[in-house]
Every structure is written in C-alpha cells, then in structure tokens.
CSV table of C-alpha atoms in Angstrom, one decimal:
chain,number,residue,atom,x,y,z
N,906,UNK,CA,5.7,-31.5,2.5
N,907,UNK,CA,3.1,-28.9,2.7
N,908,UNK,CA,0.5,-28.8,5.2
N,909,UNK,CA,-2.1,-27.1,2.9
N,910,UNK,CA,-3.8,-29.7,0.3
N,911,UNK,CA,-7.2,-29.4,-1.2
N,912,UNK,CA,-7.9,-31.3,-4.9
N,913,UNK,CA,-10.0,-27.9,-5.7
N,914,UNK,CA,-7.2,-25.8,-6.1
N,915,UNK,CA,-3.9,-26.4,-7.7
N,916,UNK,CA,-0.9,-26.7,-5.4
N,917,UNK,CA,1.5,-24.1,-6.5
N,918,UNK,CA,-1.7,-21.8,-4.8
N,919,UNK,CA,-1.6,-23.6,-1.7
N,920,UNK,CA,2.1,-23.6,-1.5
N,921,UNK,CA,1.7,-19.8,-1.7
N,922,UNK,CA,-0.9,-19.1,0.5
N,923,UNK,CA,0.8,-21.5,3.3
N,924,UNK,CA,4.2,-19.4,2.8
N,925,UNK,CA,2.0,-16.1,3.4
N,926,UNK,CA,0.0,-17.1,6.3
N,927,UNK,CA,2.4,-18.5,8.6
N,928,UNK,CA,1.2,-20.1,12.0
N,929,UNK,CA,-2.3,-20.3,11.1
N,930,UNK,CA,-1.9,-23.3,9.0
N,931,UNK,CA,-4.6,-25.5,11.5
N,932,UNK,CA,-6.8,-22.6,11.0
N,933,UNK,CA,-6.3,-22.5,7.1
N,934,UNK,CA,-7.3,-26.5,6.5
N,935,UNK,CA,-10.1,-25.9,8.5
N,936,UNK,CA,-11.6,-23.3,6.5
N,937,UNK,CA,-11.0,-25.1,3.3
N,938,UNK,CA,-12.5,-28.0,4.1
N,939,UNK,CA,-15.3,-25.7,4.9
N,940,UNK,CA,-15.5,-23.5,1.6
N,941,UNK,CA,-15.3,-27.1,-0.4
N,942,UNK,CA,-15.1,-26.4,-3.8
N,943,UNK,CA,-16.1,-23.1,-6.0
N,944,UNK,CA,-19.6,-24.5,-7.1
N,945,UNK,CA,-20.5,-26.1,-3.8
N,946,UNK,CA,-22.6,-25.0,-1.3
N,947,UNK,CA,-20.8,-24.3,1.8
N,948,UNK,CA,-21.7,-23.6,5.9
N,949,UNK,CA,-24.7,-20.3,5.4
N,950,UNK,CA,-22.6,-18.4,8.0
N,951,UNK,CA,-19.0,-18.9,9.9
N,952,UNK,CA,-17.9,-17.1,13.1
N,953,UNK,CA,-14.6,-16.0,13.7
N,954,UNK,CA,-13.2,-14.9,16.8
N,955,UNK,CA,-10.2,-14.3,18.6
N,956,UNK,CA,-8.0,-11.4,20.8
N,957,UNK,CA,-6.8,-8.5,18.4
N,958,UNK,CA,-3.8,-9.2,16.4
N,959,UNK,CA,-4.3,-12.6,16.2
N,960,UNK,CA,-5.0,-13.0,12.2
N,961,UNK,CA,-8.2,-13.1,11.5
N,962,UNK,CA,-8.8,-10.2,9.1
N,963,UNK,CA,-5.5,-11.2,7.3
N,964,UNK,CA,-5.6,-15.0,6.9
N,965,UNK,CA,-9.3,-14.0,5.0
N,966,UNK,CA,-8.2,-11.6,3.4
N,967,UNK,CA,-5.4,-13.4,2.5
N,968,UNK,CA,-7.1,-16.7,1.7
N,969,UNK,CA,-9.9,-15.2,-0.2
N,970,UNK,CA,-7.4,-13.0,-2.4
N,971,UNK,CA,-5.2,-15.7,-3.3
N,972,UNK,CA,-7.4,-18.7,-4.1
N,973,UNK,CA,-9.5,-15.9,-6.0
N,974,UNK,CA,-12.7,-16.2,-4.9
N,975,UNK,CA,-15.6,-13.9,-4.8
N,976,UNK,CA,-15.8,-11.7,-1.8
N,977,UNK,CA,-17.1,-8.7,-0.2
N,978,UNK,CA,-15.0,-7.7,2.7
N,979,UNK,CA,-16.7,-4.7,4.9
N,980,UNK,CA,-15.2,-3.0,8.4
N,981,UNK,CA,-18.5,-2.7,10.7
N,982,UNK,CA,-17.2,0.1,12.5
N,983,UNK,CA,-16.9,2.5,9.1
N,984,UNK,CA,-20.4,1.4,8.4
N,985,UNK,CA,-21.9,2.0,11.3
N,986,UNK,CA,-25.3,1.9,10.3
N,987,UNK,CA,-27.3,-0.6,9.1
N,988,UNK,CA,-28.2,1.4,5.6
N,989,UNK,CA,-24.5,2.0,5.2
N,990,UNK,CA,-23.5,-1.5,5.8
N,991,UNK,CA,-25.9,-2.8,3.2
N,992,UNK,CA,-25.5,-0.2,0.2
N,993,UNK,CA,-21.6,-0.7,0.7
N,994,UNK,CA,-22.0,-5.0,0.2
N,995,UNK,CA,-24.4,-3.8,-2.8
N,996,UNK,CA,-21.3,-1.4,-4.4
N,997,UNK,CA,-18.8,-3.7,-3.6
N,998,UNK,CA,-21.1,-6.9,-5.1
N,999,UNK,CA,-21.2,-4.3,-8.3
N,1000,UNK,CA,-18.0,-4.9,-9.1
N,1001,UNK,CA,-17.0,-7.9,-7.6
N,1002,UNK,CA,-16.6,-9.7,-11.1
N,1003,UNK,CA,-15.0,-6.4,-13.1
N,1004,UNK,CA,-12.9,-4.2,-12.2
N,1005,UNK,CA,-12.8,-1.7,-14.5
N,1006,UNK,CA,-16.9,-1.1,-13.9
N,1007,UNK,CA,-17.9,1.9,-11.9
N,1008,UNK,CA,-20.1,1.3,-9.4
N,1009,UNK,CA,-23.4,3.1,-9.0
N,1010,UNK,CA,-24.6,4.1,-5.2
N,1011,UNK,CA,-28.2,2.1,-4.7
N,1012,UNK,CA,-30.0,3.1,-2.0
N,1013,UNK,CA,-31.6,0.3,0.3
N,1014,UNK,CA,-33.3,1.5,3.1
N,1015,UNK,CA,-34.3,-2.1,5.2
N,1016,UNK,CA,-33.2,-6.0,4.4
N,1017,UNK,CA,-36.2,-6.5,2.1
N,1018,UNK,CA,-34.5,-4.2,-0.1
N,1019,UNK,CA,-31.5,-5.5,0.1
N,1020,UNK,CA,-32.3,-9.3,-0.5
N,1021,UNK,CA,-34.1,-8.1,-3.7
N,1022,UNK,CA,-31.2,-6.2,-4.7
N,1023,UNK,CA,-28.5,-8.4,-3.9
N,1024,UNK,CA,-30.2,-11.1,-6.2
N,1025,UNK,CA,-30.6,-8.9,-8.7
N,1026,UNK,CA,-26.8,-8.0,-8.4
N,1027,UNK,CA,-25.7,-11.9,-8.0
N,1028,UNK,CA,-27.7,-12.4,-11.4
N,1029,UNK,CA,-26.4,-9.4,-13.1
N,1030,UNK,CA,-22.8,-10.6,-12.1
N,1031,UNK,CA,-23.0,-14.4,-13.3
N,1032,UNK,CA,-22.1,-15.7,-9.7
N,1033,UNK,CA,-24.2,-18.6,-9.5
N,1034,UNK,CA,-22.0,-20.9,-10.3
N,1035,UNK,CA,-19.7,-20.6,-7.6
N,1036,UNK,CA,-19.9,-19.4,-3.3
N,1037,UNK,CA,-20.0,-16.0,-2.8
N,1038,UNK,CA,-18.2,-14.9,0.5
N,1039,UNK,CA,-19.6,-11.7,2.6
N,1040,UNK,CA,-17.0,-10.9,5.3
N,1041,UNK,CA,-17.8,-8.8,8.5
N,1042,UNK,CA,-15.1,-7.7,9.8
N,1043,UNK,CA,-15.5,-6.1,13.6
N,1044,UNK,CA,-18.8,-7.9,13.3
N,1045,UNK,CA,-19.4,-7.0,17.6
N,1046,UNK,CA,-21.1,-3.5,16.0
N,1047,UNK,CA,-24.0,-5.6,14.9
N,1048,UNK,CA,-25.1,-5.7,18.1
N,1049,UNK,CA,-25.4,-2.0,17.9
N,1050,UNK,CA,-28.2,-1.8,14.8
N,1051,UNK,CA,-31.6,-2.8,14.6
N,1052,UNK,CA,-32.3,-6.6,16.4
N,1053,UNK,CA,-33.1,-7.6,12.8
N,1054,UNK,CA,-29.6,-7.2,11.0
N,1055,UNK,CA,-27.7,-10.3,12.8
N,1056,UNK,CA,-30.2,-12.8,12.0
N,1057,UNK,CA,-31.1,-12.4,9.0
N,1058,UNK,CA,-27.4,-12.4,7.8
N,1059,UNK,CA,-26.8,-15.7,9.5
N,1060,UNK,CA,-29.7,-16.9,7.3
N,1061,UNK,CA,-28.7,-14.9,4.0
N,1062,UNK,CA,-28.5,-17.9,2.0
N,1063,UNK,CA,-31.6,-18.9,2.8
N,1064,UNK,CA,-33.0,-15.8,2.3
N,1065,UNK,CA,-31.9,-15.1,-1.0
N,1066,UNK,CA,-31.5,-18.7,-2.2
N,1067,UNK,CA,-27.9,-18.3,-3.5
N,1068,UNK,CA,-25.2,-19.6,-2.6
N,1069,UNK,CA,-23.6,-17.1,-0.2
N,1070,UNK,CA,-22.1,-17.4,2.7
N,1071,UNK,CA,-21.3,-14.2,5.6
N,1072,UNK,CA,-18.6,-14.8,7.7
N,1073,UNK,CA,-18.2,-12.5,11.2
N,1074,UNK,CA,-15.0,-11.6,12.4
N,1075,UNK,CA,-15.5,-10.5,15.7
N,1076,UNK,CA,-12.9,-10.4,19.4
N,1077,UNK,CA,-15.6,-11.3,21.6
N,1078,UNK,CA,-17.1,-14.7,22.1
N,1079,UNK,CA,-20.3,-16.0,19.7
N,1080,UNK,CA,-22.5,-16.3,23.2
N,1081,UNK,CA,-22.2,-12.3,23.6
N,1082,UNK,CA,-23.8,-12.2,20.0
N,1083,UNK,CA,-26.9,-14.8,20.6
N,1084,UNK,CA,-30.2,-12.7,20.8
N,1085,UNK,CA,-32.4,-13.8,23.3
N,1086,UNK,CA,-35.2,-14.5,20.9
N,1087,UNK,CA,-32.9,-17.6,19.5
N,1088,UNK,CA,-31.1,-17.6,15.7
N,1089,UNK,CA,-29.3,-19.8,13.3
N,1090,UNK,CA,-26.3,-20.4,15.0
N,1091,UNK,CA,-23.1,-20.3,12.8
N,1092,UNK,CA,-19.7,-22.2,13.0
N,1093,UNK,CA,-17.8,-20.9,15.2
N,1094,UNK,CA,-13.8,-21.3,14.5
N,1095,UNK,CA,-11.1,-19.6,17.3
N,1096,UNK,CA,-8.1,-17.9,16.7
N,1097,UNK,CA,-5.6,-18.2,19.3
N,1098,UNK,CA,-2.8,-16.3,20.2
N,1099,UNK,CA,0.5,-16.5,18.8
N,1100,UNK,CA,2.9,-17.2,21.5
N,1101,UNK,CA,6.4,-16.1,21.4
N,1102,UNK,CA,8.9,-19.2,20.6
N,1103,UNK,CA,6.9,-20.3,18.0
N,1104,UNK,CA,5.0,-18.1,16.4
N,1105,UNK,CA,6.1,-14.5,17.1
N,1106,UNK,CA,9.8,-15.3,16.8
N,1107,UNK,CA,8.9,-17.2,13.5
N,1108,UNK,CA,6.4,-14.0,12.1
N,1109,UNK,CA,8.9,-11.6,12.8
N,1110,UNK,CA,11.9,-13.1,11.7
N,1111,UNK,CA,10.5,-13.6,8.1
N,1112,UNK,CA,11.2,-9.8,7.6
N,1113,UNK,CA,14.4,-9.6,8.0
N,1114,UNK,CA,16.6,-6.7,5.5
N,1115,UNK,CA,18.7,-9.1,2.5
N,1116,UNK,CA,22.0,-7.2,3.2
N,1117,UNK,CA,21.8,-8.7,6.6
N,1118,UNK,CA,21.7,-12.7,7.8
N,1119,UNK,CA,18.6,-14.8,9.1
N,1120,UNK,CA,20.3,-15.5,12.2
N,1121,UNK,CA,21.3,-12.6,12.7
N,1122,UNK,CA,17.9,-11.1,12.5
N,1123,UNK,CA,16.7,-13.6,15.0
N,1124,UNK,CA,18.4,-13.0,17.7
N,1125,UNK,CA,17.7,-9.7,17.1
N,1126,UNK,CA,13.7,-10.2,17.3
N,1127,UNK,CA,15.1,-12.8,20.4
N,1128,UNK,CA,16.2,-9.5,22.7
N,1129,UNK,CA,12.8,-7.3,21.8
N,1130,UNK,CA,10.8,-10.2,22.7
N,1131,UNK,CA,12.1,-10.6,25.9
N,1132,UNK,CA,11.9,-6.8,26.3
N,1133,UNK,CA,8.9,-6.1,24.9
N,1134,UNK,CA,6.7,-9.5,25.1
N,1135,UNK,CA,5.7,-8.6,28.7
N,1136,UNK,CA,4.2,-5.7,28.3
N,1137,UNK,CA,2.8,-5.8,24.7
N,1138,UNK,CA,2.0,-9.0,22.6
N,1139,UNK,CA,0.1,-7.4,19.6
N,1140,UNK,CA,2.3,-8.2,16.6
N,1141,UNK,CA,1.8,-5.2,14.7
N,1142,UNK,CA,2.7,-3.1,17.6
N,1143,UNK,CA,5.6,-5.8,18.0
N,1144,UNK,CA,6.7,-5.4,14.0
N,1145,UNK,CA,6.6,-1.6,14.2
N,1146,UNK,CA,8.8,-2.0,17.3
N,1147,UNK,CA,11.2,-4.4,15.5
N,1148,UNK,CA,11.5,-1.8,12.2
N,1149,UNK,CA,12.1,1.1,14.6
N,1150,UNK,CA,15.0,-0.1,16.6
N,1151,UNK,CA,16.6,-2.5,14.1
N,1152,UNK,CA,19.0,0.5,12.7
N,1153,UNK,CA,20.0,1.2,16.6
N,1154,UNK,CA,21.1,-2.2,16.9
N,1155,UNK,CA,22.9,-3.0,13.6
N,1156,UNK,CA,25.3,0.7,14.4
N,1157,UNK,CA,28.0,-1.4,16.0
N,1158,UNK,CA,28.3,-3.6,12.7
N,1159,UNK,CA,28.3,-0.8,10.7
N,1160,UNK,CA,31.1,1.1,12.1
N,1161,UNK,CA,33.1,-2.5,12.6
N,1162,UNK,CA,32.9,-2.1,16.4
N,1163,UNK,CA,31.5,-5.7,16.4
N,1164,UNK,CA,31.1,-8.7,14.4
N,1165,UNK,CA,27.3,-10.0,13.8
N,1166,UNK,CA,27.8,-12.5,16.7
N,1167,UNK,CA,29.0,-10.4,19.5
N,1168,UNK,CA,25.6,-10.6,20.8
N,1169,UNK,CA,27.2,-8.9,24.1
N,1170,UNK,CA,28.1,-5.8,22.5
N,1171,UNK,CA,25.1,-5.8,20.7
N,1172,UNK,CA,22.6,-5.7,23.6
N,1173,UNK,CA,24.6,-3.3,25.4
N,1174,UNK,CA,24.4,-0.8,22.5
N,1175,UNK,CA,20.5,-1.8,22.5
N,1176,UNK,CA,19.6,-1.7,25.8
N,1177,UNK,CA,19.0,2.1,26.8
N,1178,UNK,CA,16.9,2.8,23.7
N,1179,UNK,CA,14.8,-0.2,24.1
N,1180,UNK,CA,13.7,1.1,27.2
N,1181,UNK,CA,13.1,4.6,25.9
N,1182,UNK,CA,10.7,2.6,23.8
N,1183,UNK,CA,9.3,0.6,26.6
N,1184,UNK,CA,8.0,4.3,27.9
N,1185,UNK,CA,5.6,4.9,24.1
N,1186,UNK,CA,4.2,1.6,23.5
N,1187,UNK,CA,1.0,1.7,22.3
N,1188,UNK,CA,0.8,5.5,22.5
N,1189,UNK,CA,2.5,6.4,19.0
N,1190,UNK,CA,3.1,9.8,20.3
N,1191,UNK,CA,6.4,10.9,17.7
N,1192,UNK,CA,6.7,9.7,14.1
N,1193,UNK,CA,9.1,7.1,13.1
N,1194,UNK,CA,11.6,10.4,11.8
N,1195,UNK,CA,11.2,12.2,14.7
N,1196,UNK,CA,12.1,9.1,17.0
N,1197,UNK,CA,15.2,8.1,14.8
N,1198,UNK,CA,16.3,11.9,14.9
N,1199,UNK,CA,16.4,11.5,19.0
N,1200,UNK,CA,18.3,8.4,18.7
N,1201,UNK,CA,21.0,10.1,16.6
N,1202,UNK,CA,21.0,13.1,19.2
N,1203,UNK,CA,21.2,10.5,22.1
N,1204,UNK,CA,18.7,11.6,24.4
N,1205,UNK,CA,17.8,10.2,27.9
N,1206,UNK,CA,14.5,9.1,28.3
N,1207,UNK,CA,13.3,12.1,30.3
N,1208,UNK,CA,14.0,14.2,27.1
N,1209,UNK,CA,11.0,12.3,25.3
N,1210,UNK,CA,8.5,15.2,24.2
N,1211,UNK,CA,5.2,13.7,23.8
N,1212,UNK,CA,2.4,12.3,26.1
N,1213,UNK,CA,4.6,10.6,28.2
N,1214,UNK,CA,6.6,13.8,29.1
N,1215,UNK,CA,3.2,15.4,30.4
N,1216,UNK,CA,1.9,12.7,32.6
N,1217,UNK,CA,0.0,15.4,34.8
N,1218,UNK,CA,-3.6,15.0,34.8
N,1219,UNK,CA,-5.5,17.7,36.5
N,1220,UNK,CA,-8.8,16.0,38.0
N,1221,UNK,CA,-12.1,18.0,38.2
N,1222,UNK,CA,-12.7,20.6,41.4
N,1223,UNK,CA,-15.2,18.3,43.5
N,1224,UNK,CA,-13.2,15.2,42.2
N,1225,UNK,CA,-10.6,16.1,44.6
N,1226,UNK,CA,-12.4,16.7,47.4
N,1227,UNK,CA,-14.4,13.8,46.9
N,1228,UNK,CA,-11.1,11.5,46.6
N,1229,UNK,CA,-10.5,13.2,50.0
N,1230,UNK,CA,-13.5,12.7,51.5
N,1231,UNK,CA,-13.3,8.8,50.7
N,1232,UNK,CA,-10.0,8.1,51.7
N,1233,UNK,CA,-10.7,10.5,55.5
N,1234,UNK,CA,-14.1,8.1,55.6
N,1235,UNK,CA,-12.0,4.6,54.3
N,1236,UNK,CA,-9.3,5.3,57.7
N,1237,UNK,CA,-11.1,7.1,60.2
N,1238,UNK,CA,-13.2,5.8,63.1
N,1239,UNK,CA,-17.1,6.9,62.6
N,1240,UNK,CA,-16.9,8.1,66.2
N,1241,UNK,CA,-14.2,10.7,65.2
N,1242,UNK,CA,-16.0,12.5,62.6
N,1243,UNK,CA,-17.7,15.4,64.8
N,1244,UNK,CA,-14.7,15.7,66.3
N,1245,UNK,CA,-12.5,16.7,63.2
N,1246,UNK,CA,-15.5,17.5,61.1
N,1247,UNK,CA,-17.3,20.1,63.3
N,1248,UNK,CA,-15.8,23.5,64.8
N,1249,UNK,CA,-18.2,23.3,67.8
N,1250,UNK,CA,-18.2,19.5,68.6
N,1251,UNK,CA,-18.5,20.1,72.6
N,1252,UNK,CA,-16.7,18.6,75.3
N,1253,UNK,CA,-14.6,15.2,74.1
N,1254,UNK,CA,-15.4,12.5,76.7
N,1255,UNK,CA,-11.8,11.2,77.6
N,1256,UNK,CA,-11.6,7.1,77.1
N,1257,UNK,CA,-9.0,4.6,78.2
N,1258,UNK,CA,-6.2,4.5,75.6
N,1259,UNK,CA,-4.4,1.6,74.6
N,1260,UNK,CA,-0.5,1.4,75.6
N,1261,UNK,CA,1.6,2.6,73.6
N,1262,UNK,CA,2.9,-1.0,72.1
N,1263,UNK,CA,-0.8,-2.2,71.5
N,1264,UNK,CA,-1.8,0.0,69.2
N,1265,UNK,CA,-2.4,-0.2,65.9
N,1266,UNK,CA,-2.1,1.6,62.6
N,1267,UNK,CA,-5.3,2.4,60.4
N,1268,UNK,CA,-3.3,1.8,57.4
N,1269,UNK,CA,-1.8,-1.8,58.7
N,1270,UNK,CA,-5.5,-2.7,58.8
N,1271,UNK,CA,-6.6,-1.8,55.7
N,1272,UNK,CA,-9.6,0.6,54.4
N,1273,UNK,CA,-13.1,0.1,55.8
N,1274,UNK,CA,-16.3,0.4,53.9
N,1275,UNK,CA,-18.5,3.3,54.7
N,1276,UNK,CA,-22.0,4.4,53.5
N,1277,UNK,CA,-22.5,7.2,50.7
N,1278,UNK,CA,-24.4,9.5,53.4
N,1279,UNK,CA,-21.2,9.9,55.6
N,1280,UNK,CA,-19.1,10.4,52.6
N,1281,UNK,CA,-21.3,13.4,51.3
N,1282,UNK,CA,-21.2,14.7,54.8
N,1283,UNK,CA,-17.6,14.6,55.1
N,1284,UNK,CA,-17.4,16.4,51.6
N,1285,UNK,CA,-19.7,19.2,52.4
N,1286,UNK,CA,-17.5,20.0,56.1
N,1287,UNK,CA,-14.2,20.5,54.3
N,1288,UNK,CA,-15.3,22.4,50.9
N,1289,UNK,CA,-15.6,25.6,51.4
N,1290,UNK,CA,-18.4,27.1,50.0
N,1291,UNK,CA,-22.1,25.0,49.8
N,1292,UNK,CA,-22.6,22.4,47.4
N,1293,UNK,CA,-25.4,21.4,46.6
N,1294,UNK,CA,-26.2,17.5,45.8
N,1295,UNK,CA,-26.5,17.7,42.0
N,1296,UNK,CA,-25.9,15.3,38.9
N,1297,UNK,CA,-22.4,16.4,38.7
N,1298,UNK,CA,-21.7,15.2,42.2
N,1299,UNK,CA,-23.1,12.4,41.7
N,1300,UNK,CA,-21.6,11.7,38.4
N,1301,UNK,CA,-18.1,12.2,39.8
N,1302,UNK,CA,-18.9,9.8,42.6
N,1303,UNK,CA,-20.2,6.9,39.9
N,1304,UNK,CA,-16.8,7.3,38.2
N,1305,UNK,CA,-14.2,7.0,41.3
N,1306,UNK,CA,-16.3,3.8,42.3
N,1307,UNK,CA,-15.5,2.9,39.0
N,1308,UNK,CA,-12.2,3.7,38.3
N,1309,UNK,CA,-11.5,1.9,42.0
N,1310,UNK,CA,-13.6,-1.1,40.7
N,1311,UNK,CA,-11.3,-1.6,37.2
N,1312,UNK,CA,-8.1,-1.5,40.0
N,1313,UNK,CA,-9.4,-4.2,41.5
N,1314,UNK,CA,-10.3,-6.9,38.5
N,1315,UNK,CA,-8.7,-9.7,39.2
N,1316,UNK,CA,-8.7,-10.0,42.9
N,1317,UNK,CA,-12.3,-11.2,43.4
N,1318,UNK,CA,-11.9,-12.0,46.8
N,1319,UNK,CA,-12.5,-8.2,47.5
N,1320,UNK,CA,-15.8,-8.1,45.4
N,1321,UNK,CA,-18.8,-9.6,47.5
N,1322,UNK,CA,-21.9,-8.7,45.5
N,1323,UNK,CA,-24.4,-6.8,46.0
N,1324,UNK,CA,-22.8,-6.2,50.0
N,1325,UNK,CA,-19.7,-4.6,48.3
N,1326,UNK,CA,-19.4,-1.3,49.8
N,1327,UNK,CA,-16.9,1.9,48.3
N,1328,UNK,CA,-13.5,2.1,49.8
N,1329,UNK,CA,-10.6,4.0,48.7
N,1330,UNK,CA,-7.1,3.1,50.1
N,1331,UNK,CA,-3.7,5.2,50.2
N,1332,UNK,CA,-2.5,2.9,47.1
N,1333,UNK,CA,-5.4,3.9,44.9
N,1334,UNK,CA,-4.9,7.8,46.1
N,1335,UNK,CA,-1.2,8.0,44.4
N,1336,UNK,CA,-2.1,6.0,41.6
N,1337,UNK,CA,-4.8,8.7,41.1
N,1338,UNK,CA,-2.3,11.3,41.8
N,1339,UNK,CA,0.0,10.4,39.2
C-alpha cells in the first residue's frame, strides 16, 4: 500500500515519486499536505533544514519535477549577491512555462524592482492559476546580503499578491536566521539523518549492477558500512565509496575463486583496499581511473600519491617559536624562568628539595595557564634576532589559541569563561607537529 496519497494528483505519480525518494516518505506527506492543490494558496514561505546529505535539495527537486509544478530552484552560494540572486529567479521565471523560449537578462537592481518585475513575469507567463514555488537552496548566504533580502522573501506573497511561495533550504537552524528587528516566521520542517540499518543500507542497496543479486549487493554495502559508517556518514561520499570498491570485491566471483555467499573470502579479498580508502575520504585526491589502476597494480597504502602521501605541513617562522614558547610557559615553574631564560641570572638560592620518591612530574599534572606577557617574554629570550611586537605576532598567537580551542570542543569542563586562560600541552604539540 503506498504511503504517499493526495486526491490532487493521480496515484501512478505518487507511486513514482515514493519509489524515488526513499526514506523521506514522513517528510514527503508533510509537504503535500502543505502545497494543497495546484490553484490553492499554500504556506507564504517554508524552511527546510537539516545536516548535509540529508535530502533536502533532492526530495524538492525531486518532488517539484515529478508532480510538475512551477518552480524556480536557485544555489545561494553561485549568486552570491543580492542583484545576482534576483535577475537569476527573473530568467529562470522567463521560461518557467516554455522551454524552447530564450530568456532575456533584466537587470533589477533592489526588491522594488524585482516585485514589479516578477508580476509582470507571473502575468506574462499565465501562472495565476496555480502556486508558484521559489526554492533557496543554501539559503544561510542570506544572511550575508543586505538586512532587507530575507524578509521580504518570507513575505513575497504578500508583497506581490500572487500566489508564490519561497522555500529555504538551509543546514543551520531557523533561530540563526531570525533578524533582530523581528520577521514573518516560516514553517520550519527538519530533515534528519539517515541512519545506517534503515536508511543507508536501504539507499544504497537500491543501486545494485543487474548482472549481479540484491542480496548479494547488500551485504556488500553491509561490510562498507561498518568500515566506513564511523568515520563518514554523508551518502554521496558513501555511494562514491560503494561504486569505487564494488569491482575489488566482486574479483573472487569473477575468476570462480568463490561463490556469491562465501562472505569469508569475500571480506578478506576486501579488506586491505578498504582501508587504503579509509586513508582519502573526503579528500578526492586521485580520480576514480587512477585509483582502479592502483588496485590492479596492488599497492600498499604508503604507495598512495596524493595529499595523504605529503602530510608535512611546514608552520610559519615565529609560529614555531611561539608553539615553543607556550608549551616552556604551560610546564615550567614561573620561578625558573630567569634561570633558563637569562645568561646572567646571578647566584641561584639553593632550596630544600623534595626526596627523590615525592616528586612529581610536570607532565603528570597537566599544563598550567600563564599570562600573554610571560609568553612574549619567553619568545623574545630564545629567538635569536629582535622581534618586534607587530600584527603578525599577534596574528599567529590569535590562531594557536584557536586552533587549541577547536581541540578542545567537546570537553567543556576545561572552558571556564571569560577566566579561561591559554595553555598548550605535549598532546596538542605532536598533533601540531604532524
């Protein structure tokens, strides 16, 4: 029984557009019952939002292609300006009803413009009759052009008095979006993420090859998901993963070596070129040829030639020094600086050591917080030449205290404040270093 009914449409077309957007079903109904039917007013303005590879540009896409219905479909970050943005809705509303029409460039410098025009453009293309939908997609670069631009396409239809309505696709949350000086407030509908027993395994497992079996294509996608899923859960990074290795692991049915269900034989032959692949995700740094041409050679993963294989990042001059400085400040005693830190430090009071089992390692006790004078001081004693307290040292300085702050997201028990104060331990040094 399908899931997908709406007395608007016929059901042949909703049998279609469940089969292509599987998953998002829930999502689907809800967006139907929105839209209503062709000559009906629907919601002025709908917000989408959910993590990346989650299907929100397809499933409108998708939706909007298949039920046929007037759209304009724009990428925010492409048109990047606010003039861009509205002369491409204004081309793409040209010849939104014909295809074969060419469409004329009209400039439109500010919204006033662009209302007048884009009733003259609704008009000129008989839409009246039915909802005509203006899609955002990346819809958080809004936020970027004049303060203007996001409210007045939440209140297009009222603007222009036609039926339109403008949904934003956007992977940040609707309260980021809010202006301070208030604004019609949209409908807000979530994407979430597909997991990986019932949605990823079902996504992937829809493309399998004809000459081979379903379930054998399953448990194929079964062992990259549990390889891969850990590390990277975007599903067009997953599907490019799946097409990539899928000839790797079918070579021991080819040559007769095993059957389809000798999954044991299988994952063996697998297993070392999955985890060459575990060392490139994300960074698509050799084409698909290139990486099936060092399969066929065999090649260990060290052998890779591309970003990964040159992993050595040489940090600025004063960088270093600086890295120094804040490690020598995070583990040394303030009272042994002009000691190690000055050549004529005068006579060194002797004190009353501690024996030899009561003492204590710097490093067991963790890095201490020390102010931005003594680290500047340290850093001038052990450069060699003067250096002189500039933007560029300063700079540096703003982005170690950053890169050190990023490490430690998630553990906000070591984040007090305004009191937190810079401190740079042995871990965060050879994760630097590497």
């Amino acid at each position: 029984m399908p899931s997908l009914e709406h007395p608007a449409y016929p059901a042949a077309t909703l049998l279609q557009l469940e089969s292509l957007v599987p998953c998002r079903e829930s999502q689907v109904s809800t967006l139907l019952s929105i839209f209503g039917e062709r000559q009906q007013f629907s919601f002025p303005s709908i917000f989408i939002y959910g993590h990346t590879s989650s299907g929100k540009t397809y499933v409108m896409k998708t939706l909007l292609t298949t039920l046929q219905l007037p759209h304009v479909f724009v990428n925010c970050v492409e048109y990047f300006t606010s003039r861009l943005l509205l002369e491409e809705i204004l081309i793409q509303l040209q010849s939104c009803s014909s295809e074969t029409e060419q469409a004329s460039h009209v400039p439109c410098d500010n919204f006033n413009d662009f209302v007048r025009l884009f009733k003259q453009a609704v008009a000129s293309q008989e839409l009246q009759d039915q909802t005509l939908y203006i899609v955002l997609d990346r819809a958080e670069q809004l936020r970027e052009m004049e303060a203007n631009i996001l409210p007045a396409f939440l209140r297009l239809q009222e603007l222009t008095g036609r039926n339109v309505t403008v949904v934003l696709l956007s992977e940040i949350v609707w309260e980021l979006f809010r202006p301070s000086t208030g604004c019609f407030e949209p409908f807000t509908l979530y994407f979430p993420d597909y997991s990986i027993a019932g949605h990823l395994q079902k996504i992937l497992s829809q493309n399998h090859p004809p000459e081979y079996s379903a379930d054998f294509y399953a448990a194929y996608i079964n062992i990259l998901l549990g390889v891969f899923y850990m590390v990277c859960r975007d599903l067009k990074e997953l599907q490019h993963l799946a097409v990539l290795n899928f000839s790797k692991y079918c070579e021991p049915v080819v040559s007769g070596e095993a059957s389809e269900r000798d999954t044991r034989k299988l994952w063996k032959n697998i297993e070392p070129h999955l985890k060459k692949a575990m060392q490139t995700v994300y960074l698509r740094e050799i084409s698909t040829s290139q990486w099936e041409r060092l399969q066929r050679e065999d090649g260990e993963p060290g052998q890779l030639k591309g970003l990964s294989a040159h992993t050595h990042v040489e940090l600025p001059y004063y960088s270093k020094f600086l890295l120094i400085a804040a490690y020598l400040a995070s583990y040394n005693p303030v009272r042994t600086d002009k000691r190690f830190f000055l050549k004529h430090h005068g006579k060194i009071r002797k004190t009353n050591f501690m024996k030899k089992h009561e003492k204590t390692s710097n490093h067991l006790l963790g890095p201490k917080p020390f102010p931005l004078d003594r680290l500047l001081a340290i850093l001038y004693s052990i450069v060699d030449n003067r250096v002189a307290p500039t933007a560029n040292i300063f700079s540096q300085i703003t982005s170690l205290v950053t890169l050190q702050l990023l490490t430690m997201v998630g553990h906000n028990d070591q984040l007090d404040g305004p009191r937190y104060k810079c401190t740079v331990s042995l871990d965060f040094i050879r994760a630097i270093a590497r």
